Amino acid sequence: MRAIQFHQFGSAEELYLGDFFTPEPAAHEIRVKVKATALNRADLLQREGKYPPPAGESPIMGLEIAGTVEKLGEKVEKWKIGDRVCGLLAGGGYAEYAVIHEDVAMPIPESLDFLAAAAIPEAFLTAFQALIWIAKLKEGETLLIHAGASGVGTSALQLARLIGARAFVTASAEKHGLCLTLGAEQCIDYKTQDFADCILDWTKGRGADVVLDFLGASYLERNLQSLAMDGRMVMLAIMGGAQAAGINLGIVLMKRLSIQGSTLRARTLTYKTELTKAFMELTWDHFANGSLFPVVDKIFPWEEVAQAHLYMEGNRNQGKIVLSVE
């Protein structure tokens, strides 16, 4: 098969489309003819040598796929040849074929094509895990989402709307329109406004019940200021640095705050299976009727993967970047 690889760790110029062995499905796996995959920040880090795949997983980049079932493992019971599926991978999505365990593959609603379906798994499962499983966001609570126009941000906005939570976001000014259409109550231009001041003003000094953070060190102090009593913060990335000096942690005690980091790629199969099941129970009917939907910013043919990576590196996307695999 063909797959996107890189000559060596480094820039997007190292990416190329070349031959790679076609994976064989294990007993409970299905092999999928990939029609589309989508970009994630993890792909950029893996290309740079900063985020290797978990042991035993495919060295090929790509954490999500959409396509048709092409081959069944000998013990597969849930799928048949030709079924349309999408799902989350630990690696291997940038390829003509990928294998996925039958329990974490999801049926694509008839209303969605492959390009849209490929934009669901990573962003929505990450947002669901952070907001519903970890933070336990409830109806009527207040949520602050950083990077509100990102793939995870646009997914989190829709999930917050679905459960009846109030959502505020940070994003550059040109991306506010999208966030508002997805249910954001207010948008903060992180380049010109202090988000902590804005949140405290809009909540009359109370703060946000939940903060969804991707920045880490650079936002830590203001995130703590932004949280309400018994507030919860979920950290999904450290794009703003891993070392935070000079932070007064007394506020964590005074407000009884909870701070939890989370990743998804290296989770166990059991965890991912349970997560996928719970996610589908809450959302799949809403994807089918269009009240939930993946936000796709731009579609690139996979031959233009280098341009797609550069587009993401430039923070130009509003929603997901998808690669068409044909």
XYZ file of N, CA and C in Angstrom, residues 124-282:
477
model
N -13.868 14.922 18.803
C -15.052 14.731 19.643
C -14.796 13.782 20.807
N -14.046 12.702 20.588
C -13.741 11.805 21.700
C -12.863 12.487 22.736
N -11.912 13.310 22.291
C -11.075 14.056 23.232
C -11.918 15.032 24.044
N -12.789 15.760 23.370
C -13.649 16.726 24.067
C -14.610 16.018 25.006
N -15.185 14.912 24.561
C -16.112 14.142 25.403
C -15.401 13.618 26.643
N -14.228 13.044 26.448
C -13.458 12.524 27.575
C -13.167 13.626 28.595
N -12.718 14.783 28.102
C -12.329 15.873 28.994
C -13.518 16.473 29.731
N -14.584 16.750 29.003
C -15.716 17.475 29.595
C -16.662 16.567 30.368
N -16.998 15.412 29.793
C -18.028 14.561 30.378
C -17.427 13.569 31.365
N -16.368 12.867 30.963
C -15.794 11.836 31.828
C -14.942 12.421 32.946
N -14.100 13.411 32.629
C -13.148 13.912 33.629
C -13.729 15.079 34.414
N -14.132 16.135 33.728
C -14.627 17.328 34.412
C -16.054 17.175 34.912
N -16.789 16.228 34.328
C -18.184 15.995 34.715
C -19.012 17.285 34.612
N -18.834 17.950 33.484
C -19.582 19.177 33.201
C -21.076 18.902 33.217
N -21.817 19.791 33.872
C -23.252 19.592 34.034
C -24.052 20.746 33.422
N -25.310 20.490 33.209
C -26.225 21.506 32.719
C -26.195 22.727 33.640
N -26.107 23.904 33.043
C -26.114 25.145 33.797
C -24.750 25.608 34.264
N -23.726 24.756 34.162
C -22.387 25.173 34.580
C -21.732 26.025 33.502
N -20.644 26.691 33.896
C -19.928 27.595 33.010
C -18.594 26.979 32.604
N -18.302 27.039 31.309
C -17.114 26.410 30.739
C -16.296 27.442 29.979
N -14.983 27.439 30.207
C -14.051 28.246 29.429
C -13.229 27.305 28.558
N -13.314 27.494 27.245
C -12.590 26.666 26.282
C -11.507 27.509 25.627
N -10.268 27.123 25.807
C -9.187 27.778 25.067
C -9.078 27.155 23.674
N -8.545 27.917 22.726
C -8.463 27.459 21.332
C -9.837 27.021 20.850
N -10.815 27.895 21.028
C -12.204 27.549 20.758
C -12.512 27.198 19.323
N -11.681 27.633 18.381
C -11.938 27.331 16.969
C -11.140 26.134 16.471
N -10.421 25.464 17.366
C -9.687 24.259 16.975
C -10.649 23.087 16.795
N -10.124 21.959 16.363
C -10.973 20.789 16.224
C -11.609 20.377 17.538
N -10.796 20.276 18.606
C -11.331 19.924 19.913
C -12.212 21.056 20.444
N -11.813 22.295 20.206
C -12.600 23.433 20.678
C -13.991 23.477 20.066
N -14.081 23.292 18.757
C -15.398 23.320 18.106
C -16.253 22.134 18.537
N -15.610 21.015 18.838
C -16.345 19.850 19.344
C -16.832 20.103 20.765
N -15.961 20.678 21.607
C -16.333 20.967 22.993
C -17.481 21.965 23.059
N -17.472 22.950 22.172
C -18.566 23.922 22.133
C -19.897 23.239 21.864
N -19.906 22.320 20.929
C -21.154 21.637 20.593
C -21.616 20.704 21.703
N -20.676 20.032 22.365
C -21.047 19.165 23.477
C -21.584 19.980 24.651
N -20.980 21.140 24.901
C -21.475 22.012 25.967
C -22.902 22.457 25.671
N -23.153 22.817 24.422
C -24.501 23.219 24.016
C -25.481 22.065 24.186
N -25.031 20.862 23.854
C -25.888 19.687 23.926
C -26.356 19.420 25.358
N -25.450 19.607 26.332
C -25.829 19.301 27.715
C -26.343 20.519 28.468
N -26.336 21.688 27.814
C -26.909 22.874 28.428
C -25.969 23.657 29.315
N -24.680 23.621 29.034
C -23.705 24.417 29.772
C -23.436 25.731 29.035
N -23.044 26.755 29.786
C -22.651 28.034 29.196
C -21.186 27.954 28.789
N -20.876 28.357 27.568
C -19.510 28.236 27.065
C -18.930 29.592 26.675
N -17.719 29.845 27.148
C -16.927 30.998 26.746
C -15.657 30.473 26.095
N -15.116 31.212 25.125
C -13.932 30.724 24.418
C -12.897 31.819 24.260
N -11.643 31.377 24.139
C -10.592 32.247 23.645
C -10.271 31.831 22.214
N -10.063 32.801 21.363
C -9.707 32.558 19.963
C -9.304 33.894 19.364
N -8.558 33.860 18.273
C -8.233 35.105 17.586
C -9.505 35.706 17.001
N -9.526 37.021 16.840
C -10.752 37.754 16.509
C -11.439 37.227 15.251
N -10.657 36.825 14.249
C -11.253 36.389 12.985
C -11.988 35.051 13.119
N -11.799 34.365 14.238
C -12.443 33.072 14.446
C -13.651 33.157 15.373
N -13.974 34.347 15.858
C -15.081 34.492 16.796
C -16.429 34.153 16.169
N -16.592 34.495 14.895
C -17.877 34.237 14.242
C -18.247 32.767 14.271
N -17.284 31.898 13.961
C -17.540 30.462 13.993
C -17.921 30.014 15.399
N -17.166 30.473 16.389
C -17.430 30.051 17.774
C -18.824 30.477 18.225
N -19.239 31.646 17.842
C -20.573 32.125 18.225
C -21.666 31.280 17.575
N -21.472 30.902 16.327
C -22.476 30.076 15.654
C -22.577 28.689 16.276
N -21.503 28.235 16.920
C -21.489 26.910 17.537
C -21.996 26.930 18.979
N -22.325 28.107 19.478
C -22.924 28.167 20.804
C -22.159 28.923 21.857
N -21.003 29.523 21.498
C -20.268 30.302 22.493
C -21.108 31.493 22.936
N -21.155 31.746 24.245
C -21.887 32.886 24.780
C -21.098 34.174 24.596
N -19.782 34.088 24.788
C -18.887 35.223 24.591
C -17.563 34.701 24.056
N -16.867 35.527 23.283
C -15.554 35.183 22.748
C -14.524 36.192 23.227
N -13.335 35.721 23.500
C -12.245 36.552 23.996
C -11.110 36.508 22.993
N -10.647 37.655 22.560
C -9.475 37.729 21.692
C -8.241 37.645 22.579
N -7.608 36.492 22.581
C -6.481 36.278 23.489
C -5.293 37.188 23.182
N -5.284 37.792 21.991
C -4.183 38.669 21.625
C -4.316 40.060 22.238
N -5.538 40.461 22.537
C -5.767 41.829 23.010
C -6.513 41.908 24.337
N -7.055 40.800 24.834
C -7.843 40.816 26.058
C -7.281 39.834 27.079
N -7.475 40.139 28.350
C -7.107 39.235 29.430
C -8.309 38.345 29.719
N -8.166 37.063 29.431
C -9.338 36.185 29.546
C -9.808 36.040 30.989
N -8.900 36.116 31.945
C -9.307 36.000 33.345
C -10.211 37.171 33.741
N -9.827 38.386 33.328
C -10.659 39.561 33.615
C -12.036 39.410 32.969
N -12.046 38.932 31.729
C -13.319 38.794 31.010
C -14.229 37.780 31.701
N -13.688 36.627 32.064
C -14.507 35.584 32.687
C -15.062 36.061 34.020
N -14.236 36.686 34.826
C -14.708 37.151 36.126
C -15.756 38.251 35.962
N -15.597 39.077 34.942
C -16.570 40.131 34.680
C -17.900 39.511 34.243
N -17.855 38.595 33.284
C -19.079 38.021 32.730
C -19.810 37.123 33.731
N -19.075 36.546 34.679
C -19.718 35.671 35.678
C -19.919 36.390 37.007
N -19.779 37.727 36.977
C -19.973 38.540 38.189
C -19.080 38.086 39.338
N -17.822 37.779 38.986
C -16.824 37.446 39.986
C -16.765 35.983 40.378
N -17.707 35.186 39.910
C -17.763 33.780 40.335
C -16.697 32.930 39.661
N -16.491 33.105 38.365
C -15.536 32.297 37.620
C -16.189 31.130 36.907
N -15.375 30.392 36.177
C -15.849 29.246 35.389
C -15.763 27.968 36.206
N -16.758 27.107 36.045
C -16.734 25.813 36.724
C -15.683 24.890 36.129
N -15.489 24.988 34.821
C -14.559 24.100 34.122
C -13.739 24.911 33.128
N -12.441 24.614 33.063
C -11.561 25.196 32.050
C -10.947 24.060 31.243
N -11.011 24.167 29.934
C -10.378 23.211 29.026
C -9.151 23.893 28.442
N -7.961 23.392 28.808
C -6.717 24.109 28.508
C -5.783 23.301 27.609
N -5.117 24.007 26.695
C -4.125 23.405 25.820
C -2.758 24.078 25.951
N -2.684 25.169 26.725
C -1.487 25.999 26.733
C -0.512 25.649 27.844
N -0.993 25.228 28.997
C -0.093 24.863 30.072
C 0.461 26.071 30.805
N 1.783 26.177 30.858
C 2.451 27.146 31.716
C 2.027 28.588 31.469
N 1.929 28.982 30.214
C 1.665 30.386 29.909
C 0.280 30.849 30.354
N -0.637 29.916 30.532
C -2.000 30.266 30.935
C -2.323 29.851 32.367
N -1.395 29.175 33.044
C -1.738 28.551 34.322
C -2.246 29.555 35.347
N -1.534 30.630 35.561
C -1.931 31.581 36.593
C -3.316 32.162 36.313
N -3.550 32.563 35.081
C -4.845 33.154 34.743
C -5.959 32.107 34.732
N -5.615 30.862 34.400
C -6.621 29.797 34.490
C -7.074 29.607 35.943
N -6.128 29.615 36.867
C -6.476 29.469 38.279
C -7.345 30.630 38.746
N -7.016 31.832 38.271
C -7.821 33.001 38.618
C -9.230 32.883 38.036
N -9.347 32.255 36.874
C -10.621 32.185 36.157
C -11.575 31.158 36.748
N -11.064 30.210 37.506
C -11.896 29.116 37.998
C -12.732 29.525 39.203
N -13.927 28.995 39.261
C -14.830 29.216 40.390
C -14.448 28.296 41.549
N -15.060 28.494 42.696
C -14.888 27.589 43.829
C -15.252 26.168 43.400
N -14.398 25.205 43.770
C -14.550 23.802 43.370
C -14.460 23.608 41.864
N -13.774 24.534 41.180
C -13.617 24.442 39.739
C -12.685 23.320 39.334
N -12.835 22.896 38.069
C -12.033 21.800 37.527
C -11.363 22.250 36.234
N -10.083 21.959 36.120
C -9.364 22.251 34.883
C -8.802 20.961 34.310
N -9.023 20.766 33.020
C -8.467 19.620 32.320
C -7.431 20.134 31.328
N -6.190 19.636 31.456
C -5.097 20.038 30.568
C -4.884 18.960 29.518
N -4.955 19.365 28.246
C -4.814 18.422 27.144
C -3.522 18.604 26.359
N -2.824 19.711 26.580
C -1.565 19.968 25.880
C -0.808 21.044 26.637
N 0.438 21.245 26.243
C 1.280 22.271 26.881
C 1.947 23.118 25.794
N 1.112 23.625 24.897
C 1.640 24.418 23.787
C 2.296 25.712 24.252
N 1.952 26.158 25.476
C 2.548 27.371 26.028
C 3.656 27.099 27.028
N 4.154 25.858 27.053
C 5.276 25.533 27.922
C 4.900 24.589 29.046
N 5.924 23.861 29.543
C 5.717 22.857 30.589
C 6.173 23.314 31.964
N 6.950 24.391 32.035
C 7.497 24.860 33.301
C 6.845 26.185 33.684
N 6.176 26.199 34.847
C 5.496 27.415 35.305
C 6.117 27.879 36.620
N 6.893 28.935 36.552
C 7.563 29.460 37.745
C 6.762 30.619 38.341
N 6.903 30.806 39.633
C 6.324 31.969 40.295
C 4.823 31.944 40.440
N 4.198 30.755 40.367
C 2.745 30.650 40.487
C 2.376 30.417 41.956
N 1.455 31.200 42.462
C 0.971 31.024 43.825
C -0.081 29.922 43.845
N 0.295 28.754 44.343
C -0.621 27.623 44.365
C -1.595 27.673 45.530
N -1.482 28.701 46.349
C -2.445 28.857 47.428
C -3.868 28.957 46.923
N -4.026 29.475 45.709
C -5.369 29.618 45.139
C -6.017 28.257 44.898
N -5.185 27.232 44.647
C -5.719 25.880 44.463
C -6.374 25.400 45.759
N -5.721 25.683 46.892
C -6.287 25.308 48.186
C -7.496 26.165 48.533
N -7.357 27.469 48.357
C -8.432 28.381 48.748
C -9.731 28.088 47.997
N -9.604 27.748 46.709
C -10.787 27.491 45.888
C -11.144 26.003 45.779
N -10.328 25.140 46.383
C -10.542 23.693 46.289
C -10.589 23.237 44.821
N -9.588 23.652 44.076
C -9.572 23.374 42.642
C -9.057 21.971 42.347
N -9.517 21.427 41.239
C -9.035 20.141 40.734
C -8.390 20.375 39.382
N -7.154 19.881 39.219
C -6.436 20.019 37.951
C -6.018 18.631 37.500
N -6.421 18.251 36.302
C -6.085 16.924 35.796
C -5.610 17.021 34.361
N -4.517 16.329 34.097
C -4.033 16.200 32.733
C -4.569 14.932 32.113
N -4.669 14.934 30.803
C -5.182 13.731 30.142
C -4.661 13.625 28.718
N -4.378 12.398 28.323
C -4.107 12.070 26.928
C -5.027 10.914 26.557
N -5.103 10.617 25.282
C -5.995 9.548 24.818
C -5.253 8.485 24.019
N -4.202 8.869 23.338
C -3.538 7.971 22.392
C -3.055 6.669 23.045
N -2.477 6.767 24.226
C -1.868 5.602 24.862
C -2.805 4.887 25.834
N -4.077 5.249 25.872
C -5.025 4.585 26.759
C -5.196 3.116 26.350
N -5.656 2.313 27.288
C -5.861 0.896 27.012
C -7.044 0.689 26.073
N -7.087 -0.468 25.450
C -8.211 -0.810 24.581
C -9.515 -0.819 25.368
N -9.476 -1.332 26.585
C -10.683 -1.359 27.411
C -11.208 0.053 27.647
N -10.311 0.963 27.974
C -10.715 2.350 28.207
C -11.313 2.952 26.939
N -10.635 2.774 25.813
C -11.114 3.355 24.561
C -12.449 2.751 24.139
N -12.632 1.468 24.417
C -13.905 0.814 24.085
C -15.038 1.411 24.906
N -14.814 1.556 26.195
C -15.846 2.127 27.071
C -16.127 3.579 26.710
N -15.058 4.318 26.396
C -15.220 5.720 26.002
C -16.034 5.828 24.722
N -15.695 5.023 23.738
C -16.403 5.057 22.453
C -17.879 4.713 22.641
N -18.160 3.713 23.443
C -19.547 3.318 23.688
C -20.332 4.445 24.346
N -19.770 5.053 25.397
C -20.453 6.137 26.105
C -20.639 7.349 25.190
N -19.625 7.638 24.390
C -19.695 8.762 23.456
C -20.821 8.563 22.447
N -20.907 7.376 21.885
C -21.934 7.111 20.885
C -23.332 7.153 21.502
N -23.470 6.660 22.724
C -24.783 6.689 23.379
C -25.293 8.115 23.538
N -24.380 9.048 23.823
C -24.784 10.443 24.003
C -24.990 11.171 22.680
